[in-house]
Amino acid sequence: MYLGVPHWAVQLVVVGVVALVALTLQYVLRVLVVRWAAAAPHGASDLIRDRRRETAVAVISSTLRYLVFAVAAFILIGFFLHNVLTAAAGATLAVALVGFGAQRFLQDVLAGVFVLVENQYGVGDFITLEPTHLSGVVESVGLRTTILRNLNGDRYIVPNGQVNGVQRLSHGYRSYAIDVLTHSPDEAAKALADVIAISPIGSARFLRRPRVTEQHEVDDAVLVRIRAEVPPTMEWLVEQFLVKSLAARLGGSLAAEPLVYTLDEAAVHRYERTVVVN
């Protein structure tokens, strides 16, 4: 007993105080990190730096959280280990925790470290994870988990150790080229204008209005090339809505079915530098 207070009550108070201090310190550190990020200058011309800063904030916050709770756990273990019997019980408990929980935890943490060191993805990237095929914008990257938010608002919390591969959208959107081979370019332009008039434009639709970027004669027809950009998961707007709407309006003036494809100019240029066609 201590000043007439039972020993178990003293231990209970110590546990409560340590837990409260750990939670308070973790909250204060998280607030300070978020304020540090908010105080940094933001601008449309510096999006890459902003995204890297948000990734750093998420990592620092996650690391501090684990560090605070680890220190609190060591303090409590040291407090309880006063005699041989308690020490043996504590050691047994520690071994059990390590055996059942630490293996998966360390696997997730090591995978998270490789994600950060290799810069596989960061906050703001749109990615698809393998083998789960979960897609979304990276909302947070921690040492143990990655949090994705789909465009419809759903959040996915994925342990880093379960990620076998990552598909990252390089530009954050899909850029399409639609080749329309027609006998009447004027009708093609009018058909495109009619489709644009009923097309949804915005952040989760066509990112900007589809437009004609190229037009030249091919034999007895004219090739009209149209460009369109859509967010990921909204590819159907081009592949189905836009193509079918154009085909329905042009009808007999089409010399062939519209051809839809998406190419990355940087990837194509690198490919052309490594291939020689005889």
Tab-separated table of C-alpha atoms in Angstrom:
chain	number	residue	atom	x	y	z
A	1	MET	CA	0.000	0.000	0.000
A	2	TYR	CA	1.047	3.594	-0.595
A	3	LEU	CA	-0.361	6.210	1.858
A	4	GLY	CA	-3.233	3.878	2.574
A	5	VAL	CA	-4.048	3.373	-1.125
A	6	PRO	CA	-4.031	-0.243	-2.402
A	7	HIS	CA	-1.201	-1.146	-4.753
A	8	TRP	CA	-3.576	-2.168	-7.534
A	9	ALA	CA	-5.260	1.254	-7.351
A	10	VAL	CA	-1.878	2.985	-7.722
A	11	GLN	CA	-1.106	0.835	-10.764
A	12	LEU	CA	-4.496	1.646	-12.251
A	13	VAL	CA	-3.904	5.372	-11.804
A	14	VAL	CA	-0.449	5.125	-13.371
A	15	VAL	CA	-1.864	3.254	-16.355
A	16	GLY	CA	-4.552	5.887	-16.805
A	17	VAL	CA	-2.077	8.770	-16.532
A	18	VAL	CA	0.362	7.224	-19.017
A	19	ALA	CA	-2.445	6.477	-21.476
A	20	LEU	CA	-3.815	10.007	-21.144
A	21	VAL	CA	-0.387	11.590	-21.609
A	22	ALA	CA	0.277	9.397	-24.662
A	23	LEU	CA	-3.053	10.295	-26.292
A	24	THR	CA	-2.627	13.996	-25.526
A	25	LEU	CA	0.957	14.078	-26.820
A	26	GLN	CA	-0.051	12.233	-29.985
A	27	TYR	CA	-2.880	14.695	-30.605
A	28	VAL	CA	-0.656	17.740	-29.976
A	29	LEU	CA	2.064	16.440	-32.289
A	30	ARG	CA	-0.481	15.733	-35.028
A	31	VAL	CA	-1.921	19.254	-34.736
A	32	LEU	CA	1.559	20.775	-34.895
A	33	VAL	CA	2.456	18.771	-38.007
A	34	VAL	CA	-0.799	19.722	-39.749
A	35	ARG	CA	-0.259	23.411	-38.898
A	36	TRP	CA	3.272	23.203	-40.259
A	37	ALA	CA	1.902	21.864	-43.527
A	38	ALA	CA	-0.845	24.501	-43.687
A	39	ALA	CA	1.657	27.313	-43.086
A	40	ALA	CA	3.648	26.365	-46.169
A	41	PRO	CA	2.839	28.323	-49.343
A	42	HIS	CA	0.453	26.701	-51.782
A	43	GLY	CA	-0.111	27.499	-55.424
A	44	ALA	CA	-1.312	25.971	-58.632
A	45	SER	CA	2.201	26.233	-60.048
A	46	ASP	CA	3.656	24.110	-57.237
A	47	LEU	CA	1.332	21.104	-57.105
A	48	ILE	CA	4.138	18.527	-57.017
A	49	ARG	CA	5.759	20.146	-53.979
A	50	ASP	CA	2.388	20.396	-52.254
A	51	ARG	CA	1.698	16.707	-52.822
A	52	ARG	CA	5.131	15.757	-51.496
A	53	ARG	CA	4.527	17.925	-48.448
A	54	GLU	CA	1.172	16.226	-47.791
A	55	THR	CA	2.853	12.829	-48.082
A	56	ALA	CA	5.556	13.889	-45.614
A	57	VAL	CA	2.900	15.125	-43.177
A	58	ALA	CA	1.045	11.809	-43.348
A	59	VAL	CA	4.245	9.819	-42.789
A	60	ILE	CA	5.473	12.004	-39.914
A	61	SER	CA	2.085	11.896	-38.203
A	62	SER	CA	1.926	8.102	-38.503
A	63	THR	CA	5.501	7.666	-37.257
A	64	LEU	CA	4.973	9.928	-34.245
A	65	ARG	CA	1.779	8.094	-33.337
A	66	TYR	CA	3.528	4.720	-33.244
A	67	LEU	CA	6.532	6.202	-31.427
A	68	VAL	CA	4.403	7.753	-28.684
A	69	PHE	CA	2.446	4.562	-28.057
A	70	ALA	CA	5.631	2.457	-28.116
A	71	VAL	CA	7.227	4.663	-25.448
A	72	ALA	CA	4.054	4.492	-23.361
A	73	ALA	CA	4.037	0.686	-23.653
A	74	PHE	CA	7.677	0.464	-22.496
A	75	ILE	CA	6.903	2.708	-19.512
A	76	LEU	CA	3.987	0.519	-18.463
A	77	ILE	CA	5.967	-2.699	-18.894
A	78	GLY	CA	8.804	-1.294	-16.789
A	79	PHE	CA	6.313	-0.222	-14.127
A	80	PHE	CA	4.728	-3.637	-13.805
A	81	LEU	CA	7.932	-5.701	-13.850
A	82	HIS	CA	8.793	-5.466	-10.137
A	83	ASN	CA	9.271	-9.104	-9.217
A	84	VAL	CA	10.220	-12.376	-10.832
A	85	LEU	CA	6.666	-13.664	-11.123
A	86	THR	CA	5.435	-10.471	-12.760
A	87	ALA	CA	8.501	-10.393	-14.988
A	88	ALA	CA	7.877	-13.961	-16.146
A	89	ALA	CA	4.234	-13.188	-16.853
A	90	GLY	CA	5.206	-10.019	-18.693
A	91	ALA	CA	7.834	-11.835	-20.746
A	92	THR	CA	5.330	-14.535	-21.678
A	93	LEU	CA	2.805	-11.916	-22.690
A	94	ALA	CA	5.413	-10.043	-24.723
A	95	VAL	CA	6.434	-13.227	-26.562
A	96	ALA	CA	2.786	-14.006	-27.307
A	97	LEU	CA	2.193	-10.492	-28.637
A	98	VAL	CA	5.291	-10.653	-30.795
A	99	GLY	CA	4.360	-14.077	-32.117
A	100	PHE	CA	0.772	-13.210	-33.032
A	101	GLY	CA	0.899	-9.550	-33.903
A	102	ALA	CA	4.375	-8.231	-34.536
A	103	GLN	CA	5.087	-10.379	-37.588
A	104	ARG	CA	2.229	-8.902	-39.605
A	105	PHE	CA	2.907	-5.434	-38.176
A	106	LEU	CA	6.592	-5.527	-39.148
A	107	GLN	CA	5.679	-6.824	-42.599
A	108	ASP	CA	3.339	-3.870	-43.128
A	109	VAL	CA	5.884	-1.381	-41.770
A	110	LEU	CA	8.712	-2.693	-43.967
A	111	ALA	CA	6.450	-2.564	-47.013
A	112	GLY	CA	5.518	1.018	-46.087
A	113	VAL	CA	9.180	1.981	-45.807
A	114	PHE	CA	9.861	0.645	-49.321
A	115	VAL	CA	6.822	2.528	-50.654
A	116	LEU	CA	8.237	5.781	-49.289
A	117	VAL	CA	11.898	5.176	-50.131
A	118	GLU	CA	11.132	4.109	-53.717
A	119	ASN	CA	8.490	6.839	-54.115
A	120	GLN	CA	5.997	4.309	-55.457
A	121	TYR	CA	3.107	6.690	-54.813
A	122	GLY	CA	2.182	9.642	-52.638
A	123	VAL	CA	-0.747	11.691	-51.415
A	124	GLY	CA	-2.845	12.893	-54.351
A	125	ASP	CA	-1.873	10.111	-56.786
A	126	PHE	CA	-4.614	8.008	-58.356
A	127	ILE	CA	-3.553	4.370	-58.062
A	128	THR	CA	-4.860	0.840	-58.460
A	129	LEU	CA	-3.559	-1.740	-56.006
A	130	GLU	CA	-2.833	-5.357	-56.874
A	131	PRO	CA	-4.119	-7.974	-56.237
A	132	THR	CA	-7.183	-6.307	-54.664
A	133	HIS	CA	-7.836	-4.030	-57.698
A	134	LEU	CA	-8.887	-1.247	-55.330
A	135	SER	CA	-8.654	2.167	-57.005
A	136	GLY	CA	-8.749	5.690	-55.673
A	137	VAL	CA	-6.886	8.851	-54.790
A	138	VAL	CA	-4.234	8.359	-52.103
A	139	GLU	CA	-5.565	10.206	-49.070
A	140	SER	CA	-2.879	9.146	-46.623
A	141	VAL	CA	0.324	7.090	-46.625
A	142	GLY	CA	1.439	5.661	-43.305
A	143	LEU	CA	4.091	3.223	-42.193
A	144	ARG	CA	1.493	0.467	-41.823
A	145	THR	CA	-1.471	1.385	-44.025
A	146	THR	CA	-2.427	3.298	-47.157
A	147	ILE	CA	-5.808	5.037	-47.299
A	148	LEU	CA	-7.530	5.457	-50.663
A	149	ARG	CA	-10.644	7.492	-51.415
A	150	ASN	CA	-12.685	6.587	-54.471
A	151	LEU	CA	-14.290	9.304	-56.575
A	152	ASN	CA	-17.666	8.360	-55.089
A	153	GLY	CA	-16.332	9.007	-51.570
A	154	ASP	CA	-15.678	5.437	-50.391
A	155	ARG	CA	-12.513	5.020	-48.311
A	156	TYR	CA	-10.269	1.957	-48.463
A	157	ILE	CA	-7.752	1.248	-45.705
A	158	VAL	CA	-5.175	-1.213	-47.044
A	159	PRO	CA	-2.268	-2.693	-45.036
A	160	ASN	CA	0.951	-2.014	-46.939
A	161	GLY	CA	2.019	-5.649	-46.638
A	162	GLN	CA	-0.948	-6.748	-48.762
A	163	VAL	CA	0.095	-4.619	-51.752
A	164	ASN	CA	1.855	-6.723	-54.393
A	165	GLY	CA	1.830	-4.126	-57.160
A	166	VAL	CA	0.727	-0.575	-57.901
A	167	GLN	CA	-0.638	0.996	-61.064
A	168	ARG	CA	-0.195	4.767	-60.881
A	169	LEU	CA	-1.926	7.076	-63.330
A	170	SER	CA	0.897	9.268	-64.612
A	171	HIS	CA	-1.067	12.462	-65.330
A	172	GLY	CA	-3.997	11.953	-62.981
A	173	TYR	CA	-6.425	11.643	-65.904
A	174	ARG	CA	-7.033	9.715	-69.134
A	175	SER	CA	-6.328	11.447	-72.431
A	176	TYR	CA	-8.064	9.930	-75.462
A	177	ALA	CA	-7.732	10.371	-79.202
A	178	ILE	CA	-10.769	9.549	-81.344
A	179	ASP	CA	-10.157	9.175	-85.081
A	180	VAL	CA	-13.297	9.709	-87.186
A	181	LEU	CA	-12.988	8.882	-90.897
A	182	THR	CA	-15.838	10.650	-92.670
A	183	HIS	CA	-16.882	11.845	-96.102
A	184	SER	CA	-18.265	15.054	-94.612
A	185	PRO	CA	-15.998	16.912	-92.149
A	186	ASP	CA	-18.617	19.622	-91.710
A	187	GLU	CA	-21.115	17.036	-90.467
A	188	ALA	CA	-18.451	15.623	-88.126
A	189	ALA	CA	-17.849	19.089	-86.639
A	190	LYS	CA	-21.595	19.641	-86.227
A	191	ALA	CA	-22.037	16.198	-84.662
A	192	LEU	CA	-19.232	16.933	-82.189
A	193	ALA	CA	-20.820	20.293	-81.308
A	194	ASP	CA	-24.163	18.551	-80.685
A	195	VAL	CA	-22.510	15.943	-78.459
A	196	ILE	CA	-20.598	18.608	-76.513
A	197	ALA	CA	-23.859	20.464	-75.902
A	198	ILE	CA	-25.240	17.478	-73.983
A	199	SER	CA	-21.936	16.323	-72.475
A	200	PRO	CA	-21.360	16.702	-68.734
A	201	ILE	CA	-18.342	18.946	-68.125
A	202	GLY	CA	-16.637	19.149	-64.753
A	203	SER	CA	-14.170	17.598	-62.330
A	204	ALA	CA	-15.790	14.141	-62.378
A	205	ARG	CA	-16.926	14.214	-66.031
A	206	PHE	CA	-15.142	15.456	-69.134
A	207	LEU	CA	-12.322	17.528	-67.677
A	208	ARG	CA	-12.721	19.924	-70.602
A	209	ARG	CA	-14.764	19.974	-73.774
A	210	PRO	CA	-13.798	17.446	-76.480
A	211	ARG	CA	-12.225	19.248	-79.430
A	212	VAL	CA	-10.890	18.694	-82.947
A	213	THR	CA	-7.076	18.768	-82.951
A	214	GLU	CA	-6.279	17.535	-86.444
A	215	GLN	CA	-7.957	17.161	-89.818
A	216	HIS	CA	-6.529	15.913	-93.113
A	217	GLU	CA	-7.583	14.025	-96.225
A	218	VAL	CA	-7.163	10.262	-96.495
A	219	ASP	CA	-7.953	8.997	-100.012
A	220	ASP	CA	-11.547	10.047	-100.692
A	221	ALA	CA	-12.370	10.731	-97.029
A	222	VAL	CA	-11.274	13.105	-94.295
A	223	LEU	CA	-9.711	12.017	-90.998
A	224	VAL	CA	-10.948	14.126	-88.085
A	225	ARG	CA	-8.999	13.581	-84.860
A	226	ILE	CA	-10.724	14.505	-81.599
A	227	ARG	CA	-9.099	14.766	-78.169
A	228	ALA	CA	-10.891	14.303	-74.858
A	229	GLU	CA	-9.782	14.043	-71.208
A	230	VAL	CA	-11.674	12.278	-68.426
A	231	PRO	CA	-10.906	11.326	-64.815
A	232	PRO	CA	-9.986	7.713	-64.032
A	233	THR	CA	-12.976	5.337	-63.744
A	234	MET	CA	-14.898	7.659	-66.124
A	235	GLU	CA	-13.411	6.196	-69.307
A	236	TRP	CA	-16.895	5.082	-70.426
A	237	LEU	CA	-17.682	8.720	-71.249
A	238	VAL	CA	-15.303	8.482	-74.202
A	239	GLU	CA	-15.312	4.781	-75.035
A	240	GLN	CA	-19.106	4.496	-75.026
A	241	PHE	CA	-20.986	7.795	-74.752
A	242	LEU	CA	-18.877	9.985	-77.046
A	243	VAL	CA	-18.146	7.348	-79.691
A	244	LYS	CA	-21.691	6.015	-79.899
A	245	SER	CA	-23.165	9.526	-79.970
A	246	LEU	CA	-20.883	10.562	-82.836
A	247	ALA	CA	-21.587	7.371	-84.791
A	248	ALA	CA	-25.351	7.808	-84.362
A	249	ARG	CA	-25.275	11.413	-85.594
A	250	LEU	CA	-22.926	10.855	-88.529
A	251	GLY	CA	-24.636	7.714	-89.811
A	252	GLY	CA	-23.911	7.066	-93.498
A	253	SER	CA	-21.233	9.744	-93.785
A	254	LEU	CA	-18.798	7.567	-91.823
A	255	ALA	CA	-16.213	5.755	-93.925
A	256	ALA	CA	-15.297	3.496	-90.964
A	257	GLU	CA	-16.142	3.008	-87.326
A	258	PRO	CA	-14.540	5.631	-85.011
A	259	LEU	CA	-11.190	4.483	-83.617
A	260	VAL	CA	-10.553	5.198	-79.922
A	261	TYR	CA	-7.136	4.923	-78.289
A	262	THR	CA	-5.078	6.418	-75.495
A	263	LEU	CA	-1.321	6.898	-75.688
A	264	ASP	CA	1.248	8.547	-73.454
A	265	GLU	CA	3.507	10.697	-75.629
A	266	ALA	CA	6.513	10.267	-73.322
A	267	ALA	CA	6.153	6.465	-73.338
A	268	VAL	CA	5.705	6.393	-77.119
A	269	HIS	CA	8.796	8.584	-77.607
A	270	ARG	CA	10.879	6.341	-75.361
A	271	TYR	CA	9.591	3.266	-77.187
A	272	GLU	CA	10.444	4.750	-80.590
A	273	ARG	CA	14.019	5.419	-79.396
A	274	THR	CA	14.524	1.721	-78.608
A	275	VAL	CA	12.886	0.150	-81.663
A	276	VAL	CA	14.131	0.088	-85.242
A	277	VAL	CA	11.629	-1.001	-87.878
A	278	ASN	CA	13.276	-2.486	-90.984
